[in-house]
PDB file of C-alpha atoms in Angstrom:
ATOM      1  CA  MET A 193     -12.870  98.219 -42.604  1.00  0.00           C
ATOM      2  CA  GLN A 194     -12.413  94.890 -40.837  1.00  0.00           C
ATOM      3  CA  ILE A 195     -13.478  93.239 -37.596  1.00  0.00           C
ATOM      4  CA  GLY A 196     -10.788  93.662 -34.948  1.00  0.00           C
ATOM      5  CA  TYR A 197     -12.573  92.202 -31.942  1.00  0.00           C
ATOM      6  CA  VAL A 198     -15.828  90.781 -30.638  1.00  0.00           C
ATOM      7  CA  ASN A 199     -17.010  91.040 -27.038  1.00  0.00           C
ATOM      8  CA  VAL A 200     -18.415  88.275 -24.870  1.00  0.00           C
ATOM      9  CA  TYR A 201     -20.290  89.295 -21.720  1.00  0.00           C
ATOM     10  CA  VAL A 202     -19.931  87.489 -18.398  1.00  0.00           C
ATOM     11  CA  THR A 203     -21.169  87.990 -14.867  1.00  0.00           C
ATOM     12  CA  ASP A 204     -18.186  86.127 -13.332  1.00  0.00           C
ATOM     13  CA  PHE A 205     -15.128  87.878 -14.770  1.00  0.00           C
ATOM     14  CA  ALA A 206     -12.541  85.543 -13.190  1.00  0.00           C
ATOM     15  CA  ALA A 207     -14.317  82.444 -14.541  1.00  0.00           C
ATOM     16  CA  GLY A 208     -14.490  84.029 -18.007  1.00  0.00           C
ATOM     17  CA  VAL A 209     -10.784  84.846 -17.992  1.00  0.00           C
ATOM     18  CA  GLU A 210     -10.008  81.300 -16.831  1.00  0.00           C
ATOM     19  CA  PHE A 211     -12.149  79.809 -19.631  1.00  0.00           C
ATOM     20  CA  LEU A 212     -10.606  81.791 -22.488  1.00  0.00           C
ATOM     21  CA  GLY A 213      -7.056  81.714 -21.107  1.00  0.00           C
ATOM     22  CA  ALA A 214      -6.285  78.558 -19.158  1.00  0.00           C
ATOM     23  CA  THR A 215      -9.023  76.307 -20.552  1.00  0.00           C
ATOM     24  CA  LEU A 216      -9.028  77.270 -24.242  1.00  0.00           C
ATOM     25  CA  GLY A 217      -5.391  78.367 -24.287  1.00  0.00           C
ATOM     26  CA  LEU A 218      -5.938  81.771 -25.914  1.00  0.00           C
ATOM     27  CA  THR A 219      -3.182  84.333 -25.294  1.00  0.00           C
ATOM     28  CA  GLN A 220      -4.283  87.091 -22.928  1.00  0.00           C
ATOM     29  CA  LEU A 221      -3.341  90.507 -24.330  1.00  0.00           C
ATOM     30  CA  MET A 222      -4.587  92.659 -21.471  1.00  0.00           C
ATOM     31  CA  ARG A 223      -6.670  92.463 -18.303  1.00  0.00           C
ATOM     32  CA  GLU A 224      -8.151  95.298 -16.264  1.00  0.00           C
ATOM     33  CA  ASP A 225      -9.962  93.897 -13.248  1.00  0.00           C
ATOM     34  CA  ASP A 226     -11.248  97.283 -11.976  1.00  0.00           C
ATOM     35  CA  PHE A 227     -12.886  97.972 -15.341  1.00  0.00           C
ATOM     36  CA  GLY A 228     -13.914  94.318 -15.859  1.00  0.00           C
ATOM     37  CA  TYR A 229     -12.375  93.873 -19.294  1.00  0.00           C
ATOM     38  CA  ALA A 230      -9.801  91.547 -20.814  1.00  0.00           C
ATOM     39  CA  SER A 231      -8.666  90.879 -24.355  1.00  0.00           C
ATOM     40  CA  PHE A 232      -7.468  87.606 -25.867  1.00  0.00           C
ATOM     41  CA  GLU A 233      -5.751  86.861 -29.153  1.00  0.00           C
ATOM     42  CA  ALA A 234      -7.819  84.487 -31.296  1.00  0.00           C
ATOM     43  CA  GLY A 235      -6.112  84.654 -34.671  1.00  0.00           C
ATOM     44  CA  PRO A 236      -6.587  87.891 -36.597  1.00  0.00           C
ATOM     45  CA  ILE A 237      -9.556  88.838 -34.387  1.00  0.00           C
ATOM     46  CA  HIS A 238      -9.426  89.427 -30.643  1.00  0.00           C
ATOM     47  CA  ILE A 239     -12.076  88.291 -28.174  1.00  0.00           C
ATOM     48  CA  GLY A 240     -12.920  90.876 -25.550  1.00  0.00           C
ATOM     49  CA  LEU A 241     -14.338  89.685 -22.251  1.00  0.00           C
ATOM     50  CA  ALA A 242     -16.572  92.260 -20.554  1.00  0.00           C
ATOM     51  CA  LYS A 243     -18.024  91.950 -17.071  1.00  0.00           C
ATOM     52  CA  VAL A 244     -21.676  92.894 -16.671  1.00  0.00           C
ATOM     53  CA  ASP A 245     -23.636  93.411 -13.469  1.00  0.00           C
ATOM     54  CA  ALA A 246     -25.663  90.285 -12.677  1.00  0.00           C
ATOM     55  CA  LYS A 247     -28.043  92.401 -10.552  1.00  0.00           C
ATOM     56  CA  ASP A 248     -28.930  94.678 -13.467  1.00  0.00           C
ATOM     57  CA  PRO A 249     -31.532  92.844 -15.592  1.00  0.00           C
ATOM     58  CA  ILE A 250     -30.536  94.597 -18.826  1.00  0.00           C
ATOM     59  CA  GLN A 251     -26.831  93.868 -18.365  1.00  0.00           C
ATOM     60  CA  ALA A 252     -27.407  90.316 -17.069  1.00  0.00           C
ATOM     61  CA  ALA A 253     -29.401  89.522 -20.220  1.00  0.00           C
ATOM     62  CA  MET A 254     -26.245  90.217 -22.265  1.00  0.00           C
ATOM     63  CA  ALA A 255     -24.486  87.178 -20.751  1.00  0.00           C
ATOM     64  CA  GLY A 256     -25.375  83.579 -21.512  1.00  0.00           C
ATOM     65  CA  GLY A 257     -26.563  82.603 -24.957  1.00  0.00           C
ATOM     66  CA  MET A 258     -25.260  82.095 -28.463  1.00  0.00           C
ATOM     67  CA  THR A 259     -22.183  84.239 -29.087  1.00  0.00           C
ATOM     68  CA  GLY A 260     -22.022  83.533 -32.799  1.00  0.00           C
ATOM     69  CA  ILE A 261     -18.263  83.101 -32.385  1.00  0.00           C
ATOM     70  CA  GLY A 262     -16.736  80.188 -34.268  1.00  0.00           C
ATOM     71  CA  LEU A 263     -13.386  78.897 -33.075  1.00  0.00           C
ATOM     72  CA  VAL A 264     -11.524  76.608 -35.475  1.00  0.00           C
ATOM     73  CA  VAL A 265      -9.253  73.687 -34.551  1.00  0.00           C
ATOM     74  CA  GLU A 266      -7.269  71.231 -36.648  1.00  0.00           C
ATOM     75  CA  ASP A 267      -8.643  68.089 -34.943  1.00  0.00           C
ATOM     76  CA  LEU A 268     -12.116  68.519 -33.469  1.00  0.00           C
ATOM     77  CA  ASP A 269     -12.260  65.070 -31.860  1.00  0.00           C
ATOM     78  CA  ALA A 270      -8.940  65.607 -30.040  1.00  0.00           C
ATOM     79  CA  SER A 271      -9.902  69.145 -28.972  1.00  0.00           C
ATOM     80  CA  TYR A 272     -13.311  67.954 -27.794  1.00  0.00           C
ATOM     81  CA  ALA A 273     -11.757  65.193 -25.657  1.00  0.00           C
ATOM     82  CA  GLU A 274      -9.206  67.628 -24.194  1.00  0.00           C
ATOM     83  CA  LEU A 275     -11.836  70.241 -23.353  1.00  0.00           C
ATOM     84  CA  VAL A 276     -14.265  67.709 -21.837  1.00  0.00           C
ATOM     85  CA  ALA A 277     -11.372  66.485 -19.629  1.00  0.00           C
ATOM     86  CA  LYS A 278     -10.927  70.124 -18.493  1.00  0.00           C
ATOM     87  CA  GLY A 279     -14.602  70.279 -17.515  1.00  0.00           C
ATOM     88  CA  VAL A 280     -15.933  72.287 -20.480  1.00  0.00           C
ATOM     89  CA  GLY A 281     -19.620  71.703 -21.104  1.00  0.00           C
ATOM     90  CA  PHE A 282     -20.919  70.992 -24.584  1.00  0.00           C
ATOM     91  CA  VAL A 283     -24.503  71.561 -25.681  1.00  0.00           C
ATOM     92  CA  GLN A 284     -23.737  69.604 -28.861  1.00  0.00           C
ATOM     93  CA  PRO A 285     -20.936  67.051 -29.257  1.00  0.00           C
ATOM     94  CA  PRO A 286     -19.011  66.879 -32.554  1.00  0.00           C
ATOM     95  CA  GLU A 287     -21.407  66.221 -35.418  1.00  0.00           C
ATOM     96  CA  HIS A 288     -21.172  66.132 -39.196  1.00  0.00           C
ATOM     97  CA  MET A 289     -23.432  68.842 -40.576  1.00  0.00           C
ATOM     98  CA  PRO A 290     -25.635  68.416 -43.662  1.00  0.00           C
ATOM     99  CA  TRP A 291     -23.689  71.244 -45.343  1.00  0.00           C
ATOM    100  CA  GLY A 292     -20.391  69.335 -44.948  1.00  0.00           C
ATOM    101  CA  GLY A 293     -18.926  70.857 -41.792  1.00  0.00           C
ATOM    102  CA  TYR A 294     -17.866  69.061 -38.627  1.00  0.00           C
ATOM    103  CA  MET A 295     -18.623  71.039 -35.467  1.00  0.00           C
ATOM    104  CA  ALA A 296     -19.595  71.085 -31.794  1.00  0.00           C
ATOM    105  CA  LEU A 297     -21.127  73.714 -29.497  1.00  0.00           C
ATOM    106  CA  MET A 298     -19.326  74.443 -26.231  1.00  0.00           C
ATOM    107  CA  GLN A 299     -20.442  76.545 -23.298  1.00  0.00           C
ATOM    108  CA  ASP A 300     -18.559  78.688 -20.779  1.00  0.00           C
ATOM    109  CA  ALA A 301     -19.459  79.184 -17.102  1.00  0.00           C
ATOM    110  CA  ALA A 302     -21.734  82.141 -17.964  1.00  0.00           C
ATOM    111  CA  GLY A 303     -23.718  80.010 -20.412  1.00  0.00           C
ATOM    112  CA  ASN A 304     -22.218  81.652 -23.508  1.00  0.00           C
ATOM    113  CA  VAL A 305     -22.181  79.192 -26.409  1.00  0.00           C
ATOM    114  CA  TYR A 306     -19.346  79.052 -28.960  1.00  0.00           C
ATOM    115  CA  PHE A 307     -19.060  77.099 -32.204  1.00  0.00           C
ATOM    116  CA  LEU A 308     -16.050  74.770 -32.305  1.00  0.00           C
ATOM    117  CA  ASP A 309     -15.332  73.747 -35.888  1.00  0.00           C
ATOM    118  CA  GLN A 310     -12.771  71.496 -37.502  1.00  0.00           C
ATOM    119  CA  ALA A 311     -10.722  73.334 -40.107  1.00  0.00           C
ATOM    120  CA  ASN A 312     -10.788  72.267 -43.741  1.00  0.00           C
ATOM    121  CA  VAL A 313     -13.610  69.733 -43.499  1.00  0.00           C
ATOM    122  CA  MET A 314     -15.576  69.007 -46.615  1.00  0.00           C
ATOM    123  CA  ASP A 315     -18.361  66.488 -47.281  1.00  0.00           C
ATOM    124  CA  HIS A 316     -18.263  63.333 -45.147  1.00  0.00           C
TER     125      HIS A 316
END
């Protein structure tokens, strides 16, 4: 058994698709607007984007918050600068972590927070 995909929930489907596709540059595998679902290639795991009803309190609570999804880049400082220039919000700029990692926390339009880590970083 292995993880094939994770889902992120959004209330604004078009903004979510724009964030994962145009802003982050992930390859869109499929999009079904009537169903409110899209899938993006993110390495060996896919990220599913699922629209929830903002008027339904249970569904709306699924959007906005920590996703637990960590995206890895080769050069965090360069990626951070590029994403800030595209208007991506960060709740934490790049920081060296006590455990040796180098990471930032970025946020999409729905308030979902993603880890953005630099690959192959050891103690600094």
